[in-house]
Amino acid sequence: MDNEMIEFDIGLGGREGDDDFVEIEHPVEDEEMVDSPLIGSASGSVNGIGFSGGSGEIYLPEGDLLDLEPYDGMEFESEEAAKAFYNSYARRVGFSTRVSSSRRSRRDGAIIQRQFVCAKEGFRNLNEKRTKDREIKRPRTITRVGCKASLSVKMQDSGKWVVSGFVKEHNHELVPPDQVHCLRSHRQISGSAKTLIDTLQAAGMGPRRIMSALIKEYGGISKVGFTEVDCRNYMRNNRQRSLDGDIQMLLDYLRQMQADNQNFFYAVQGDEDQAMGNVIWADPKAKMNYNYFGDTVTFDTTYRSNRYRLPFAPITGINHHGQPVLFGCAFLINESEASFVWLFKTWLMAMSGRPPLSITTDYDPMIQSAIMQVFPQTRHRFCKWHIFKKGQEKLSHVFLQHPNFEADFHKCVNLTESIEEFESCWLSLVDRYDLRDHEWLQTVYSARRQWVPVYLRDTFFAEMSITQRSDSMNSYFDGYVNASTNLSQFFKLYEKALESRNEKEVKADFDTMNTSPVLKTPSPMEKQASEFYTKKIFMRFQEELVGTLTFTASKGDDDGEFISYQVAKFGEDHKAYYVKLNVLEMIANCSCQMFEFSGLLCRHVLAVFRVTNVLTLPPHYVLKRWTRNAKSSVILEERSSDVYTNYLESHTVRYNTLRHQAFKFVDGAKSSETYDLALEALKEAATKVAHAIKNDGRNVMLNGHIRGNLVGGGSRANYTIGDHDESSGQNLSEDDMDKKIREITNELECANQKCEVYRANLLSLLKDIEDHKLQLSIKMSGGRQRTLRGGGQHVLDYLKRMQAENPAFFYAVQSDSDHSGGNIFWADATARLNYNYFKDAVIFDTTYRKNRYRVPFASFIGINHHGQPVLFGCALILNESESSFIWLFQTWLQAMSGRHPVSITTDPDRLIQVAVTQVLPHTRHRFCKSSIFRETKEKLGGLYTSHSTFETEFKKCINESETIDDFESQWHSLLQRCYIMDNEWLQSMYNARQQWVPVYMKDTFFGDFAVNEGSGSLTLFFDGYVTETTTIQILLKQYEKAVVSWHEKELKADYDTTNTMPILKTPSPMEKQAANLYTRRMFKKFQEELVETLANPATKIDDRGTVATYRVAKFGEDHKAHAVNFNSSEAKASCSCQMFEYSGIICRHILAVFRAKNVLTLPSPYILKRWTRNAKSGAVLDEHSSDLPSNSRESVTVRYNNLRQEAIKYVEEGAKSIHIYNVAMNALQEASKKVASMKNQGSGTMHGSSLANGGSQEMQAIEENQTAVFQSVDEKEKKICELSAELDNTNQRCEVYRANLLAVLRDMEEQKLKLSVKVQSARLSLKE
């Protein structure tokens, strides 16, 4: 046979059609990975010994063959078997293989000889044509070093393959066993791994998380068999294959949309029939939106960083409400530069060829190049958030080694005010963390002009802050399209997102047009801005305008035409901004460049306008795109007749429009002359609406579409208009109701008695347990007595001298002998006087115990009207027995003239608790929370170490629980999650929870400003004066220093309060009143609550005559709502947060209700004298009270509330559908005409009407009698419901007591059993 040697290099992959293996692609950086093969399955024999690698598995010799080396003459059943054997040998030794050369038969072209070589064989050809004529962007590492190691095999006439040559030696280091899995020829993805990857990819996981799961599944990276790069490439190919089938579905959808509306635009890159290119589309609304808001654009490719299944990229902008608005969408099948160029050109064509001023995209070189070609005049910005996110990956090692790096990095980018400051800060940052040569940081620094805010200030991006995070990148479809969305789901979610965004814009339009924003200042400029800006944009402008009140503008250079000003916040002159004002043209430029960046004037320019008496906004500073009329110049809909109908399809719009008209009607008819007629007209209108609802039957129109057979729809409507026949209470006669009330009352009485028995037994048992514990603790504390080692006489001499100088100085000693072994207490005249003013909250400070002071020095302190600690007395505690603490509290109370405080805070100590209970039985006792936190950390040190998040979760459970139920749920959940349900310490703290957990303490005054405040003031008075090293001789000097120091601080606070006026943030009379009443610090706290009312709207949810209930929640945080009950006749309110009860400062929730009810000044019950400037004087606060009218109908408020309540019911019914809405609106207009006619008739007619009403007193009496009967029945129904509910609650409470009693008894039995076992074991050990 005549053969010829043919030399060539080939790559070796898995065999075609083999479903269990995959050909793996690799990046060009690693030449060895590119040229080396993937080994597929193999079978054959060595020297006649058969072997097989199985279906798609790596061949691994067994038994004695594990250490076998190739040798000349070794036979194989096939070429594949030889290849597999050599690759297996290479894996054991530590190198990668590839096929180098082959020889084919001249006769039939079959391969008859192979040479397998080390992957590092030969050298790279640098003069190769494919690399010589083009620029290499990312040069690959040179890996070929001329290694001679190889295995040659040739085919025998018998068909077997025999080794004809073997070179063992390598000229390079071999790879250790723990890294051999990274070599190219030893990497492959098995069938089971592919299945797992497919499953996790479908769930939205990325390559990194999938590899972590695989490593955990297989027991290590070396056992996985491939790398993350292989996984990423497989996933990319997988997604490409899935998209090939889905793209036709997308095209069918787009064709249908275009058939429905000829203005719908879509385009496909390449041949539409093949459907392999990118796709872009834009509906008519998107094209119209671009006409209004096309100045700034965001190209959102979130799908890449979040690894979405769909390559969906929307193009969005910002509308006049600051909401995201859609300009078009794209499916990116191909992400090449040419594809992005096509995409942007096609989109620009759809948008009539008008490029935007600015565009924001991800940081991507291909996108950047495409934008430079298509939008050469558009300012291109990279998404800052995307760069920060990428930085977490590229700098992960820095983040781990330096916890402060992330904060420093963000500060450098976001908080620098000038280019020079940024450059200096950046160089300092990279030097401080030794990152000057970091490749990625150098890359982003080179592109800094396209993402660092300080370089972008001069271009409009429609953001309200230069440091805004640019997180609008994914805000339009956020919550609709996510990583797991497939194409069949996409169409519905896409349309749902469009509908939702449209609804939000319509609602924002309505709110802007029909509600007037609350003005914070009397400025004409603010009023002007409120009339032409949209609501959200006005609030942002208002923030800047109000901010001018804390800024000063100092005049600088003046050349007649231009004046320079230096503008700085009060007390922050080092952060000045510079404003240049053209007086003739009224044009101002600020160094912050906020107007250029966001289109709104900054507070610095507005401060200059204020000092130059520019009282209204110049027109060139009002961007139309932010105004109510942003869309006025172009007709929104071609079919204008449909606009109003489409507008009314929103239930929100119908409700708000009808409510607006109804309240206008109420405002115009609340006078005493028109009230009766207006109320009657409103009821007639309600009857017409009810009739319309009844005629609609079951086919009620919702959102403009008829929906039949609504579940409960018809019955619900009928119930609303007065059909009460189905009510269970109506089926009973009055006698049956009376009987029912008696039966439930008897059952309730029995349940209460039963509950009290269980409760008494439980309390008795718990008391016995506590007494037993107390006896043990007393025995244990027998050795806790201290001595002053001769210093006692020194203290007594000092106290005697102080009393001689001032007879009001009080001291006492618990001893009848030489006064050296008992406790000592004293209080000077100032302390006793302070207690008269601030006695409501007391803290007993025993810091010496936990900090192990040499001197057992304790103090009684309180909080004065400035929020400063104030002294009520001191003690040296030489004996810590129960009787000693009782003596101490009795003596202190005697010195304070026997007046008990409202609350007292102490360390959690059983002896102190017993003493407080006996001496101050009516005082609320609270344990110091910080002491409990510290002791918990000591008791559960191991848990804090093993569960790094436990401390945070524990404090969150305690501090952030809004309700008792919330705390109970979080507590039990935390204990179960950490498996510490039986921890004795936590059980004891839980049993005492009502004495330290904030949510249980809300109803008592403690002088703290927040329920979750840390009670850290325990050590404030002597903090820094008395320490663990203080001796008895030094103590008295430090005591006097502390007293003098705090006295000076109080004098300074008094002076500041009296001689300086705080800056008012609003024009509210209540704020001005509070500024004149409160001390400076208390006013700041009140002002904080008052200003926050602007973000906490109050919504009425119930109205029972003079008492109404409001739901108050911060905008966007409805899940954190608070309930406020408001008594309009007494102007009193109570809130579920109980801040006033706890701190004495009224909360933002009540203030929000006051604002809604036009209560413009603080009622006197809500001004605690202890927080005022006159806290230490005998002056009585002014009582602003007004007598209520004797006849409630004479009160405008009563008439207004009655009409308003009827109007709300009317609006709720009238907004159910467009048809009913039209009926309701027409009826309301007729009622308004009647009231207007009544007003025009004059006083004579009204007088006649009064006479007519007076002549029908008998009819009125009959009607009032019928009403009284109806109310009597109604009250009985209500009584039955109340009694039934109370009975259920009592039974539940009874069951809880019973369960707790049984649990305690069971625990006692278990403890007895454990104790008996221990005793028995001890006896046995003693015998042994």
PDB file of N, CA, C and O in Angstrom, residues 104 448 639 657 687 790 802 828 1153:
ATOM      1  N   ARG A 104      -2.905   9.893   5.615  1.00  0.00           N
ATOM      2  CA  ARG A 104      -4.048   9.254   4.984  1.00  0.00           C
ATOM      3  C   ARG A 104      -3.584   8.283   3.874  1.00  0.00           C
ATOM      4  O   ARG A 104      -2.547   8.479   3.260  1.00  0.00           O
ATOM      5  N   ARG A 448     -13.707  58.387  32.483  1.00  0.00           N
ATOM      6  CA  ARG A 448     -14.377  59.105  33.572  1.00  0.00           C
ATOM      7  C   ARG A 448     -15.304  60.207  33.088  1.00  0.00           C
ATOM      8  O   ARG A 448     -16.302  60.518  33.745  1.00  0.00           O
ATOM      9  N   ARG A 639     -57.885  60.477  17.036  1.00  0.00           N
ATOM     10  CA  ARG A 639     -59.350  60.487  17.213  1.00  0.00           C
ATOM     11  C   ARG A 639     -59.649  61.191  18.540  1.00  0.00           C
ATOM     12  O   ARG A 639     -59.728  60.566  19.584  1.00  0.00           O
ATOM     13  N   THR A 657     -62.320  62.507  39.840  1.00  0.00           N
ATOM     14  CA  THR A 657     -63.051  63.595  39.193  1.00  0.00           C
ATOM     15  C   THR A 657     -64.385  63.829  39.887  1.00  0.00           C
ATOM     16  O   THR A 657     -64.759  64.980  40.188  1.00  0.00           O
ATOM     17  N   THR A 687     -80.150  58.673  44.974  1.00  0.00           N
ATOM     18  CA  THR A 687     -81.232  57.781  44.543  1.00  0.00           C
ATOM     19  C   THR A 687     -81.135  57.498  43.050  1.00  0.00           C
ATOM     20  O   THR A 687     -81.339  56.365  42.592  1.00  0.00           O
ATOM     21  N   GLY A 790     -11.750  52.935 104.751  1.00  0.00           N
ATOM     22  CA  GLY A 790     -11.322  54.148 105.438  1.00  0.00           C
ATOM     23  C   GLY A 790     -11.795  55.429 104.820  1.00  0.00           C
ATOM     24  O   GLY A 790     -11.621  56.506 105.396  1.00  0.00           O
ATOM     25  N   MET A 802     -21.268  70.247 103.578  1.00  0.00           N
ATOM     26  CA  MET A 802     -22.205  70.747 102.586  1.00  0.00           C
ATOM     27  C   MET A 802     -23.545  71.099 103.224  1.00  0.00           C
ATOM     28  O   MET A 802     -24.159  72.116 102.885  1.00  0.00           O
ATOM     29  N   ASP A 828     -28.242  67.516  96.719  1.00  0.00           N
ATOM     30  CA  ASP A 828     -28.101  68.934  97.034  1.00  0.00           C
ATOM     31  C   ASP A 828     -29.410  69.660  96.717  1.00  0.00           C
ATOM     32  O   ASP A 828     -30.371  69.091  96.191  1.00  0.00           O
ATOM     33  N   VAL A1153     -52.983  64.830  60.505  1.00  0.00           N
ATOM     34  CA  VAL A1153     -54.440  64.918  60.649  1.00  0.00           C
ATOM     35  C   VAL A1153     -54.845  66.346  61.002  1.00  0.00           C
ATOM     36  O   VAL A1153     -55.831  66.874  60.474  1.00  0.00           O
TER      37      VAL A1153
END
